PDB file of C-alpha atoms and ligand atoms in Angstrom:
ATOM      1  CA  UNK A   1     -17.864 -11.161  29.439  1.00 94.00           C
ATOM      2  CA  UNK A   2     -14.654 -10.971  31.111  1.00 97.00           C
ATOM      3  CA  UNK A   3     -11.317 -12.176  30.270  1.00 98.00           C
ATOM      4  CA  UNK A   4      -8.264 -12.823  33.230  1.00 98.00           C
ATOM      5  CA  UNK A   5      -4.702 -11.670  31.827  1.00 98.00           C
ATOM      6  CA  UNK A   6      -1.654 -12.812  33.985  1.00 98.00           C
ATOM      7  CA  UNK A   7       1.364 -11.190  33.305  1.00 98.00           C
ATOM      8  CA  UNK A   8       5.302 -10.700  34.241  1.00 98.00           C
ATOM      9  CA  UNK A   9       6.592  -7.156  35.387  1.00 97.00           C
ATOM     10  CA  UNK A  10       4.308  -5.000  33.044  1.00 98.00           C
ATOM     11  CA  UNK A  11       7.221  -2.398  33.365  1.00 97.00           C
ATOM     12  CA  UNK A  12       8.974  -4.259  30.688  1.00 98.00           C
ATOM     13  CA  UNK A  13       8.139  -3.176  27.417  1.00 98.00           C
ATOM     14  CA  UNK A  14       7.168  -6.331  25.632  1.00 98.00           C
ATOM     15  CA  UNK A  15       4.149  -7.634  28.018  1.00 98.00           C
ATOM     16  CA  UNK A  16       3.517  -4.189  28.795  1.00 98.00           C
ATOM     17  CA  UNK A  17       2.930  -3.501  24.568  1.00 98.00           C
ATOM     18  CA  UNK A  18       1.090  -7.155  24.796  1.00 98.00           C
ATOM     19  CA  UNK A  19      -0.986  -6.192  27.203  1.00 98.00           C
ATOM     20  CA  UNK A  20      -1.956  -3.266  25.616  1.00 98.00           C
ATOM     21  CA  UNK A  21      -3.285  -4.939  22.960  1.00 98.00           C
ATOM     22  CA  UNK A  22      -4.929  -7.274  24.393  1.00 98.00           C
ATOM     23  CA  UNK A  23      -6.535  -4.780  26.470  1.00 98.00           C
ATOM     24  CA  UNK A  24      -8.242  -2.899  23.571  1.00 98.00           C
ATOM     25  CA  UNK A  25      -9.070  -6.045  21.197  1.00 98.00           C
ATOM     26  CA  UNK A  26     -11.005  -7.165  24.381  1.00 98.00           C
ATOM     27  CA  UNK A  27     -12.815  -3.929  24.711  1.00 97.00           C
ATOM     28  CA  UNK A  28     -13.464  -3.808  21.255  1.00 97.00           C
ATOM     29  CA  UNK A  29     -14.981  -7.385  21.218  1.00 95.00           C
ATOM     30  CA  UNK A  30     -17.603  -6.142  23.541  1.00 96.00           C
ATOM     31  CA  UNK A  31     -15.676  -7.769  26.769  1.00 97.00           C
ATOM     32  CA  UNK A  32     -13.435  -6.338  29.461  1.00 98.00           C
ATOM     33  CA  UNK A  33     -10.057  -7.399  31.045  1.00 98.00           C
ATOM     34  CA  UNK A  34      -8.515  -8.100  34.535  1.00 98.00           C
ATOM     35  CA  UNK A  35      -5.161  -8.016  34.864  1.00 98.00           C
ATOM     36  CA  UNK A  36      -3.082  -9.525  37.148  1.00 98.00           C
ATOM     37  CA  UNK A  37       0.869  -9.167  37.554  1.00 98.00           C
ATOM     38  CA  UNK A  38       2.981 -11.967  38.896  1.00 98.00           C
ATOM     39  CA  UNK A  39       6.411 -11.301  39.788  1.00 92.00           C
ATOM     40  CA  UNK A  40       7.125 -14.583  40.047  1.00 91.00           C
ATOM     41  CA  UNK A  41       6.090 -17.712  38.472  1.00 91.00           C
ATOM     42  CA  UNK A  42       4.574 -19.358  41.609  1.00 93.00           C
ATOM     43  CA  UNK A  43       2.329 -16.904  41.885  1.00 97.00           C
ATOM     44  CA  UNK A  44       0.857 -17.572  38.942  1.00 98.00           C
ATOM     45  CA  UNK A  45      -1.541 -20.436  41.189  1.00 98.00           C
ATOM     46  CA  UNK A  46      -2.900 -18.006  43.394  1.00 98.00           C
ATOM     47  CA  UNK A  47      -3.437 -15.276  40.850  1.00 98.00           C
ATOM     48  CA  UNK A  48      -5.435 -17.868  38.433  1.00 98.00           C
ATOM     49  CA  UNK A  49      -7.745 -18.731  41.223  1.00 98.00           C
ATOM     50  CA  UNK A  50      -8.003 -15.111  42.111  1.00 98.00           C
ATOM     51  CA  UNK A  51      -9.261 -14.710  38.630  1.00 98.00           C
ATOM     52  CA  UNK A  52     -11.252 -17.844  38.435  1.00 98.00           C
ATOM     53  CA  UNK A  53     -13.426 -16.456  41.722  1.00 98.00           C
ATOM     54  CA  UNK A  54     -13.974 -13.268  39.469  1.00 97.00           C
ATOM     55  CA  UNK A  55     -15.383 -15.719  36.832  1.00 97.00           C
ATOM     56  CA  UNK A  56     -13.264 -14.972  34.019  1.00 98.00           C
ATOM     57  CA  UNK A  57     -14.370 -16.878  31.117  1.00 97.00           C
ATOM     58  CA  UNK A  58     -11.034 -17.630  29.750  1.00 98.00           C
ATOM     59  CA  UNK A  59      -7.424 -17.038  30.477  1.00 98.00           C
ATOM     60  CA  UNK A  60      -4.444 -15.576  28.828  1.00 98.00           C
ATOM     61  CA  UNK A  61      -0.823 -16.550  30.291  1.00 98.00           C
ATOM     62  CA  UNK A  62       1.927 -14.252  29.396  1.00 98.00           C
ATOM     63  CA  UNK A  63       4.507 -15.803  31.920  1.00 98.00           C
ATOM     64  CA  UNK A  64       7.851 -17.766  31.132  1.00 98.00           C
ATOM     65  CA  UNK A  65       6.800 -20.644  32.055  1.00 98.00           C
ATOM     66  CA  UNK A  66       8.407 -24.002  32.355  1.00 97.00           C
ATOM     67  CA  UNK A  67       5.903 -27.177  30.564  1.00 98.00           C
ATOM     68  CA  UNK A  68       5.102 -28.305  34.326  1.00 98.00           C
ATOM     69  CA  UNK A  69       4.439 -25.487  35.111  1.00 97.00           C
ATOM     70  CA  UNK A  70       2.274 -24.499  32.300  1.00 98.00           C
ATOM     71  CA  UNK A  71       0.236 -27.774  32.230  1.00 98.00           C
ATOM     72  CA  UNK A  72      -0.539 -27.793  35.797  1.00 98.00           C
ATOM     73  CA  UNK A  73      -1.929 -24.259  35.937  1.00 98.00           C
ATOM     74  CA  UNK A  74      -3.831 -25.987  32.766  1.00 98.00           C
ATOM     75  CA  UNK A  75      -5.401 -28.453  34.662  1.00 97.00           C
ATOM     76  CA  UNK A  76      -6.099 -25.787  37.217  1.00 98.00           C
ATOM     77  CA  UNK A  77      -7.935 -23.955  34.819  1.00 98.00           C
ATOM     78  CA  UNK A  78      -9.866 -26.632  33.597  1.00 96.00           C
ATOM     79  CA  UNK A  79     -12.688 -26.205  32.113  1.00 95.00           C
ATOM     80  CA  UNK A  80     -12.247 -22.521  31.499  1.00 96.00           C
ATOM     81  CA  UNK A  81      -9.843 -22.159  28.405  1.00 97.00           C
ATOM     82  CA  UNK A  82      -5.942 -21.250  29.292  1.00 98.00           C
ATOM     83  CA  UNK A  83      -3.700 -19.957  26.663  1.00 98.00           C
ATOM     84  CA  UNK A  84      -0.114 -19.103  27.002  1.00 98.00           C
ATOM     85  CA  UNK A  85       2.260 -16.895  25.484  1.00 98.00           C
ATOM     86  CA  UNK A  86       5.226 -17.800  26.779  1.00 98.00           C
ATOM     87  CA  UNK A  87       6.160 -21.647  27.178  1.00 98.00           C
ATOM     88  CA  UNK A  88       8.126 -23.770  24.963  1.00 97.00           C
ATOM     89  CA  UNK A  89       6.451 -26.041  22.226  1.00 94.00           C
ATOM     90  CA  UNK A  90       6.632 -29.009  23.859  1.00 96.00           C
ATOM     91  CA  UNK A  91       4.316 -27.738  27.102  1.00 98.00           C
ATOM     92  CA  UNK A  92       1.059 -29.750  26.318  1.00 98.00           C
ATOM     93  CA  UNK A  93      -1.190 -26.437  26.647  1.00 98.00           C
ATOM     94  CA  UNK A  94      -2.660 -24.729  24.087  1.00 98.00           C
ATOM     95  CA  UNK A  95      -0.288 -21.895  23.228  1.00 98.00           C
ATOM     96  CA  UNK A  96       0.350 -19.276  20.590  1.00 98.00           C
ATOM     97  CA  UNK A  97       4.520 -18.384  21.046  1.00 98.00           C
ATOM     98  CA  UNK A  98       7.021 -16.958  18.446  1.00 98.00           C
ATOM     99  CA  UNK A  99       9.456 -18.887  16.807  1.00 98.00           C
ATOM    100  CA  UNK A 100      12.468 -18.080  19.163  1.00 98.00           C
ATOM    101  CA  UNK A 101      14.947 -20.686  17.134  1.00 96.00           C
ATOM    102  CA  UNK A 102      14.154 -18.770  14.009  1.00 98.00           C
ATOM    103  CA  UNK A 103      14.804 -15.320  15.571  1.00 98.00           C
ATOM    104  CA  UNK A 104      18.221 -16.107  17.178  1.00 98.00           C
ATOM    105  CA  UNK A 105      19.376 -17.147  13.880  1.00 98.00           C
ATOM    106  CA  UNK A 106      18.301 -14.200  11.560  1.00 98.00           C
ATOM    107  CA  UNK A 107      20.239 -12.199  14.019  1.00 98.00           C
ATOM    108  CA  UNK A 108      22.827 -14.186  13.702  1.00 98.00           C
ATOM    109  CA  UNK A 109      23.160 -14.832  10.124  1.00 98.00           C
ATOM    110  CA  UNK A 110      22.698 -11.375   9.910  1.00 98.00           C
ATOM    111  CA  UNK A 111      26.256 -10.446  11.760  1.00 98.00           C
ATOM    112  CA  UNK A 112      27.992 -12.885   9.822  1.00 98.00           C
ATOM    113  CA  UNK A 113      26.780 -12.267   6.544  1.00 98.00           C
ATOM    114  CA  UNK A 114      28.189  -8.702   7.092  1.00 98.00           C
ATOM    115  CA  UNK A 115      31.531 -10.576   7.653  1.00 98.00           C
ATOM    116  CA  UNK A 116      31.950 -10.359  11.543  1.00 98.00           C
ATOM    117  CA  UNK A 117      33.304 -13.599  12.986  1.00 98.00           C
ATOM    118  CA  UNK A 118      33.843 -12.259  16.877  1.00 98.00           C
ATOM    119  CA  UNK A 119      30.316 -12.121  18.259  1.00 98.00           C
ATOM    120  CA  UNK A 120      29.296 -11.808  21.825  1.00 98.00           C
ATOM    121  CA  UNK A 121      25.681 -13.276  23.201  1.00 98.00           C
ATOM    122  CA  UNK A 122      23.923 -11.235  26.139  1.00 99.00           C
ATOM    123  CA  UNK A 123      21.093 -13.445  26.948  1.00 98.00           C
ATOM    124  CA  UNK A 124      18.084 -13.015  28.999  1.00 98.00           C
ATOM    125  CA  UNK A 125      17.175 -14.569  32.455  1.00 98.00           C
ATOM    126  CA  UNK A 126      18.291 -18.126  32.822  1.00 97.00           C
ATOM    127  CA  UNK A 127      14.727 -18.710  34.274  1.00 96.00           C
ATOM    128  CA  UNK A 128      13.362 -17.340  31.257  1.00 97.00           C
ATOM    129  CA  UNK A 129      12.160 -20.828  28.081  1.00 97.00           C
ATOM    130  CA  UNK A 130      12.260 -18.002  25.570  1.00 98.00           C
ATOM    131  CA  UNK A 131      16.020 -16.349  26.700  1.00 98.00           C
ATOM    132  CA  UNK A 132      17.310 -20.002  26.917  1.00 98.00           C
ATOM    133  CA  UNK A 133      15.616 -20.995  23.318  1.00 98.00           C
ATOM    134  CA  UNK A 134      17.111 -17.871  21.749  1.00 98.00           C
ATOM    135  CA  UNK A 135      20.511 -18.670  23.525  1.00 98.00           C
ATOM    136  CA  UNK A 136      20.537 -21.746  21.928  1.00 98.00           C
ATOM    137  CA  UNK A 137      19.100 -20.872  18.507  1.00 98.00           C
ATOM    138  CA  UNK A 138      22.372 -18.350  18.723  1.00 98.00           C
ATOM    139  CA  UNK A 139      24.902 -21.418  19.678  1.00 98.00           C
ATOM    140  CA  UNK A 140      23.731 -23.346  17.102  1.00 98.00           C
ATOM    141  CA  UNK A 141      24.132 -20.620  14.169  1.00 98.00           C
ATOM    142  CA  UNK A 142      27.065 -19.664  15.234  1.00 98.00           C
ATOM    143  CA  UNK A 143      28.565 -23.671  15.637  1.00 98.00           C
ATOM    144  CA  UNK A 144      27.133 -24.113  11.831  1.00 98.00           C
ATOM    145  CA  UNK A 145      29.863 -21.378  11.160  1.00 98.00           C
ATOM    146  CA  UNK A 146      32.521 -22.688  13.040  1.00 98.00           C
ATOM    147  CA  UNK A 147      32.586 -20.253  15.694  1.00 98.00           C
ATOM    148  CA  UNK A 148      32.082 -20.035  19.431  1.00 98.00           C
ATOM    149  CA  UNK A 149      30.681 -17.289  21.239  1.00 98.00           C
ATOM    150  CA  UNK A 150      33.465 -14.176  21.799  1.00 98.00           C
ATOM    151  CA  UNK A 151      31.548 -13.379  25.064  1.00 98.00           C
ATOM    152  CA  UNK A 152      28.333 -14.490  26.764  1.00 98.00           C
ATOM    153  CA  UNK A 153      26.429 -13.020  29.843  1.00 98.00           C
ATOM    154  CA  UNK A 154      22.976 -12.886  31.087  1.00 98.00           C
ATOM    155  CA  UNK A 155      20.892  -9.663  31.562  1.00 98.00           C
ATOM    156  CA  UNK A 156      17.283  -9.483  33.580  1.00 98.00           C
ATOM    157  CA  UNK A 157      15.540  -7.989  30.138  1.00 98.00           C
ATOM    158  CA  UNK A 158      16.126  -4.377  31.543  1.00 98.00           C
ATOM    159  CA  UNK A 159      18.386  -1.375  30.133  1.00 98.00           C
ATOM    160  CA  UNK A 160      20.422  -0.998  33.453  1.00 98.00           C
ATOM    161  CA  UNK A 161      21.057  -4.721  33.090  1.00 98.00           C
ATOM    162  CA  UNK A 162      21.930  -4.178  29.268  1.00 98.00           C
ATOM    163  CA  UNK A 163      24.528  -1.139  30.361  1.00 98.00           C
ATOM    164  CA  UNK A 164      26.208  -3.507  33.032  1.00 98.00           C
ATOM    165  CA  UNK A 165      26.236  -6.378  30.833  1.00 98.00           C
ATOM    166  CA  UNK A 166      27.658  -4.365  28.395  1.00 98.00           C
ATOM    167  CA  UNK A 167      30.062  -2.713  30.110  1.00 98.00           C
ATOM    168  CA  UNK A 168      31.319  -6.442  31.008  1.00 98.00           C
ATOM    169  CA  UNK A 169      32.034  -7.606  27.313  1.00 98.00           C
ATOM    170  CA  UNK A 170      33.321  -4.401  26.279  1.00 98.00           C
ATOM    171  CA  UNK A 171      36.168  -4.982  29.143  1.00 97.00           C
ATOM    172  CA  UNK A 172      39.102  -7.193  27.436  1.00 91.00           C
ATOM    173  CA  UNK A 173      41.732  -5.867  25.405  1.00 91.00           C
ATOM    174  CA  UNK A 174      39.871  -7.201  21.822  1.00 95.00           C
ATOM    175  CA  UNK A 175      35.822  -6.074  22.138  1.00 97.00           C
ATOM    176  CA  UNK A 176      33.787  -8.257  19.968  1.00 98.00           C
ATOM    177  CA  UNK A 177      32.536  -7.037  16.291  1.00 98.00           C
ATOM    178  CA  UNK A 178      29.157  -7.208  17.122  1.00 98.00           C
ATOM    179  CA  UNK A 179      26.770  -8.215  20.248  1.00 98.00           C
ATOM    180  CA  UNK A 180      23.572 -10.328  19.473  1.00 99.00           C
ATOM    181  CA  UNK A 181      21.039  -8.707  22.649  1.00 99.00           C
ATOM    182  CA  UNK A 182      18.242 -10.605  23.777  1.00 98.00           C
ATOM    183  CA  UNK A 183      15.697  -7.908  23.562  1.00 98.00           C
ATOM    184  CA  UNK A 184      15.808  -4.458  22.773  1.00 98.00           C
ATOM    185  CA  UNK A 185      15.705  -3.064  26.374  1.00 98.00           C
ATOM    186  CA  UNK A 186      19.023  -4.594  26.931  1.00 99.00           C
ATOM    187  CA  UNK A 187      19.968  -3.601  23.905  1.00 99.00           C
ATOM    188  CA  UNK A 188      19.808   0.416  24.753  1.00 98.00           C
ATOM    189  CA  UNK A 189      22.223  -0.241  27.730  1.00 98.00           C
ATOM    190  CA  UNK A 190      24.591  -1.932  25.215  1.00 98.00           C
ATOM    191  CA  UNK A 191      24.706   0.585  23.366  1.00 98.00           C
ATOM    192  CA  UNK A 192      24.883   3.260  25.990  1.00 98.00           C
ATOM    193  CA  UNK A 193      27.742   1.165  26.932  1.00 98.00           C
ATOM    194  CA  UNK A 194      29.711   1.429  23.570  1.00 98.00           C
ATOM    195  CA  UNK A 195      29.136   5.209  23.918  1.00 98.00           C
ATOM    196  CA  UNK A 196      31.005   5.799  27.681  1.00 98.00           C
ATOM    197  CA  UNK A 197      33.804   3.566  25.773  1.00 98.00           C
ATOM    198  CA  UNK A 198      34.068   5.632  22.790  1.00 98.00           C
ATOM    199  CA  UNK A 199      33.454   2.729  20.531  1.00 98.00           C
ATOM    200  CA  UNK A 200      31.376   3.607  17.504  1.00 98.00           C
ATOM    201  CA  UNK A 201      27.476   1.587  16.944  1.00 98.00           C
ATOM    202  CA  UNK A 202      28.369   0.458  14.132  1.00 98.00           C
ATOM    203  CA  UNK A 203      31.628   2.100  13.097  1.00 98.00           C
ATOM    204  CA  UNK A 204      33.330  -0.772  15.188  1.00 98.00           C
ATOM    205  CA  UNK A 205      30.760  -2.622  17.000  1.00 98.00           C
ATOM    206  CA  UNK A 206      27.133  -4.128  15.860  1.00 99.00           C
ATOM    207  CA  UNK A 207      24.571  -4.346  17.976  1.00 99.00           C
ATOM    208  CA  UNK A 208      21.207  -6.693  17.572  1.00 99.00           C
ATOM    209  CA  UNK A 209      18.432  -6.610  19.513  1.00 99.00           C
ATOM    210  CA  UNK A 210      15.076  -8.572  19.500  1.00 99.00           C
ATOM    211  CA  UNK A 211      11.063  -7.472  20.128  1.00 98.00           C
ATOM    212  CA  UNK A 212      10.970  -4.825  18.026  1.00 98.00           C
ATOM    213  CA  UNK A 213       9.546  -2.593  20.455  1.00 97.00           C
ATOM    214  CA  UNK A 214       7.618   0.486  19.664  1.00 95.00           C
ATOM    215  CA  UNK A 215      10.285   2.666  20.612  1.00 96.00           C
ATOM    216  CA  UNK A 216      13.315   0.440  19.287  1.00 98.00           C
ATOM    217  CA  UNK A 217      13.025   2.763  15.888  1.00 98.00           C
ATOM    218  CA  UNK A 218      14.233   5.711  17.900  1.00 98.00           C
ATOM    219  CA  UNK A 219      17.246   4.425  19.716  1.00 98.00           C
ATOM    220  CA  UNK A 220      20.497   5.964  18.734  1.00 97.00           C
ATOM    221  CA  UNK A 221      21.574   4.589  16.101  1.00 98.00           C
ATOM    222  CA  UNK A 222      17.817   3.591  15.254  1.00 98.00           C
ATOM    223  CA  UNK A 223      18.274  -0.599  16.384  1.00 98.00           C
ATOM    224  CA  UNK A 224      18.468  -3.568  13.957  1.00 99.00           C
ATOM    225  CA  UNK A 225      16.196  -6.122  15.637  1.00 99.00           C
ATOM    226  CA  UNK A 226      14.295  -9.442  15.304  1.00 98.00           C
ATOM    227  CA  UNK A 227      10.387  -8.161  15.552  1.00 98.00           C
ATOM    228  CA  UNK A 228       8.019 -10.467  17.517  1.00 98.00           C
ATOM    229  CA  UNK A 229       4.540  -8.692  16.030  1.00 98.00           C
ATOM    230  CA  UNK A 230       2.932  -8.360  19.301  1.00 98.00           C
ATOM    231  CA  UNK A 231      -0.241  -6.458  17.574  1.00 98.00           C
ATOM    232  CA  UNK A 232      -0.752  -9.647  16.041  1.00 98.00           C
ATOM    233  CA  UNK A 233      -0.266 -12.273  18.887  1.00 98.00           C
ATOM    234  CA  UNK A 234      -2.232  -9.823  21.049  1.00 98.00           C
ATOM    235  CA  UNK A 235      -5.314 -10.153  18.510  1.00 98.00           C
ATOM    236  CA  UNK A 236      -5.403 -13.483  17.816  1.00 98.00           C
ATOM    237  CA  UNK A 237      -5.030 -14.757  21.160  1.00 98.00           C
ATOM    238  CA  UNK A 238      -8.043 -12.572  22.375  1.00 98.00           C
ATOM    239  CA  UNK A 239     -10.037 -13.920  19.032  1.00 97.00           C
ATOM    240  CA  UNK A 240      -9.687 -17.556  20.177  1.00 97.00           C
ATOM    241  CA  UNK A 241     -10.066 -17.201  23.636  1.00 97.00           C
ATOM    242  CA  UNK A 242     -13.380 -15.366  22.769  1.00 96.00           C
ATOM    243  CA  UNK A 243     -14.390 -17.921  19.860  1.00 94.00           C
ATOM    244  CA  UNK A 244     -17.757 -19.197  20.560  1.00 87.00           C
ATOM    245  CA  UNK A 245     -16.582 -23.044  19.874  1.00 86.00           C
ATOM    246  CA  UNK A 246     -12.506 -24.610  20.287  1.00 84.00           C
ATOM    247  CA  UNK A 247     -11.107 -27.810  19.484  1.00 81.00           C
ATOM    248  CA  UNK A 248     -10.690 -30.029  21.873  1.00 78.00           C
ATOM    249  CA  UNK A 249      -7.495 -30.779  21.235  1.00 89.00           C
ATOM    250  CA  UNK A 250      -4.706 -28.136  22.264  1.00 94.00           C
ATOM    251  CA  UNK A 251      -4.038 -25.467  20.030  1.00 96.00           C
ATOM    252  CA  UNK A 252      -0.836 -24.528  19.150  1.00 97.00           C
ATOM    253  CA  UNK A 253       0.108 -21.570  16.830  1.00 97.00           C
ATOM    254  CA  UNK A 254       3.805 -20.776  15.959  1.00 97.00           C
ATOM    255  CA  UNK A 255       4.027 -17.002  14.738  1.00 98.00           C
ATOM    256  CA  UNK A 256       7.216 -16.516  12.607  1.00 96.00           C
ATOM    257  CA  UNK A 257       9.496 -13.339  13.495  1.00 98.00           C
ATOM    258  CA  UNK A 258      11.690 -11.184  10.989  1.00 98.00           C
ATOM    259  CA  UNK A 259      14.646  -9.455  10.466  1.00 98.00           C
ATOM    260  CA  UNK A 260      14.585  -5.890  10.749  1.00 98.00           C
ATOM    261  CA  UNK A 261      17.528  -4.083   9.595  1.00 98.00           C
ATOM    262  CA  UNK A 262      17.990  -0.149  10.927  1.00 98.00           C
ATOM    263  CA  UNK A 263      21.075   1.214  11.400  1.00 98.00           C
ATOM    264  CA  UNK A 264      22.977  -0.475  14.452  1.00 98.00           C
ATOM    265  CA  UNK A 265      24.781  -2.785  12.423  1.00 98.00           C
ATOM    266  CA  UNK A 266      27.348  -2.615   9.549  1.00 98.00           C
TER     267      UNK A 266
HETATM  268  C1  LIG B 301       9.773 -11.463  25.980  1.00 86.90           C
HETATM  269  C2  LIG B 301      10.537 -10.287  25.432  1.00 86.90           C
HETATM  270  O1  LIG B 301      11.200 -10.642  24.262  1.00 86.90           O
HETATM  271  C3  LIG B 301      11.554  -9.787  26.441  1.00 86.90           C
HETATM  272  O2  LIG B 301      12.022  -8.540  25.996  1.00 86.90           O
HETATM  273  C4  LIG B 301      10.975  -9.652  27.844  1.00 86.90           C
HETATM  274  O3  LIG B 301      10.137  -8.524  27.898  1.00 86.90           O
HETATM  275  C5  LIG B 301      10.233 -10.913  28.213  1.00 86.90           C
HETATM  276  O4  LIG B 301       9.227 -11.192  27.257  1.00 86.90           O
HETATM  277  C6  LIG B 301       9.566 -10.798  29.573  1.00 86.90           C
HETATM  278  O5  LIG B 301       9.229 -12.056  30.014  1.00 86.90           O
HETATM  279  S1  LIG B 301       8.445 -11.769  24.837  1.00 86.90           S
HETATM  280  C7  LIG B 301       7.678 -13.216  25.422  1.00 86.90           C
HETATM  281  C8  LIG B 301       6.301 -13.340  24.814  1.00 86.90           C
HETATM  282  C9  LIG B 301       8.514 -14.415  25.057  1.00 86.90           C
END
């Protein structure tokens, strides 16, 4: 039994800690794994039918994905069951996501109950349903509270774009109270930022990340962060794409995320 995984840039730690998972709750199911990396989403085509001729018996999607996107490669697929990690809710696909909405505010309510009021957003890749849900999940906490971003840019999910990004909203003569980060990744260039400026994490400056990533507990300061629990998406996708029998209709799990505080904000 074989199961087809097609991923974004596995040098990234989130897919890269997904598809570790994956990997071993499909070994330990009795089945293997081939993986194949897209750099781009319109690859995604060609590696699904690369995997199909390797008769894969099902399919797991962990590629930002826009819905007609996603429900095309679905029909693709067809009858071989597709499910996808990253798309929004509304894709008609069977997916299992994270509740990105619910994330962007918990970091934000977070900031603001600790009294800051001048927050900057780095965001992820425009290209990106999850980086533009958590974008706006941040907009909209921070409108309930009568305030408008101090600061926004967009990173490509990696610590040299984090450091640049960083660099950018540190620039004008008042530098925000705290930065709400898009993922943690970014979120270590922030912070290596603050440190070339002198400006203390989180003496004068807060810093939020999101994934929880494995390493995320050993930044410096250890990072306050929105964890995704990865393990757990990992397992269960690999448990239904293995299950013997599936609805017909689509499935469609939202996993909720939490707040975890370390010691990057004050
Ligand atoms: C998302 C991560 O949060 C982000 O850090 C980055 O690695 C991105 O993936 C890559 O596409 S997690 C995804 C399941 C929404």
């Amino acid at each position: 039994r074989t199961l087809g995984l097609i991923t974004t840039d596995l040098a990234l730690h989130a897919p890269s800690q997904i598809a570790s998972v994956v990997k071993s709750r499909t070994v330990e199911q009795g089945a293997s794994v081939l993986i194949s990396m897209v750099e781009q989403p319109d690859r995604c085509q060609a590696a699904l039918q690369e995997l199909l001729a390797q008769r894969v018996e099902a399919l797991l999607v962990n590629v930002p994905l826009d819905d007609a996107q996603a429900e095309r490669l679905a029909s693709l697929a067809s009858p071989v069951p597709i499910l996808f990690l990253d798309v929004s809710g509304s894709a008609q696909v069977n997916s299992l996501v994270f509740d990105a909405e619910q994330g962007a505010r918990l970091g934000a309510e977070h900031v603001l109950s600790l009294g800051h009021r001048r927050i900057a957003l780095l965001s992820g890749p425009e290209s990106s349903v999850s980086a533009r849900a958590r974008l706006t999940g941040w907009k909209n906490a921070l409108a309930q509270a009568g305030l408008e971003p101090a600061g926004e840019a967009h990173g490509n999910w990696s610590a040299a774009s984090g450091y640049e990004k960083g660099h950018q909203l540190l620039a004008g003569a008042k530098i925000p109270e705290a930065i709400l980060v898009a993922n943690d990744q970014m979120a270590l260039g922030v912070m290596r930022a603050c440190a070339e400026k002198g400006i203390a994490v989180p003496g004068q400056i807060s810093v939020v990340g999101f994934d929880d990533t494995a390493d995320s507990a050993w930044f410096s300061p250890p990072l306050t962060t929105v964890r995704q629990a990865f393990r757990e998406a990992g397992e269960r996708s690999v448990e239904w794409l293995l299950a013997p029998t599936r609805g017909e209709k689509h499935w469609q799990v939202q996993l909720p995320v939490t707040l975890v505080a370390r010691h990057s904000t004050a």
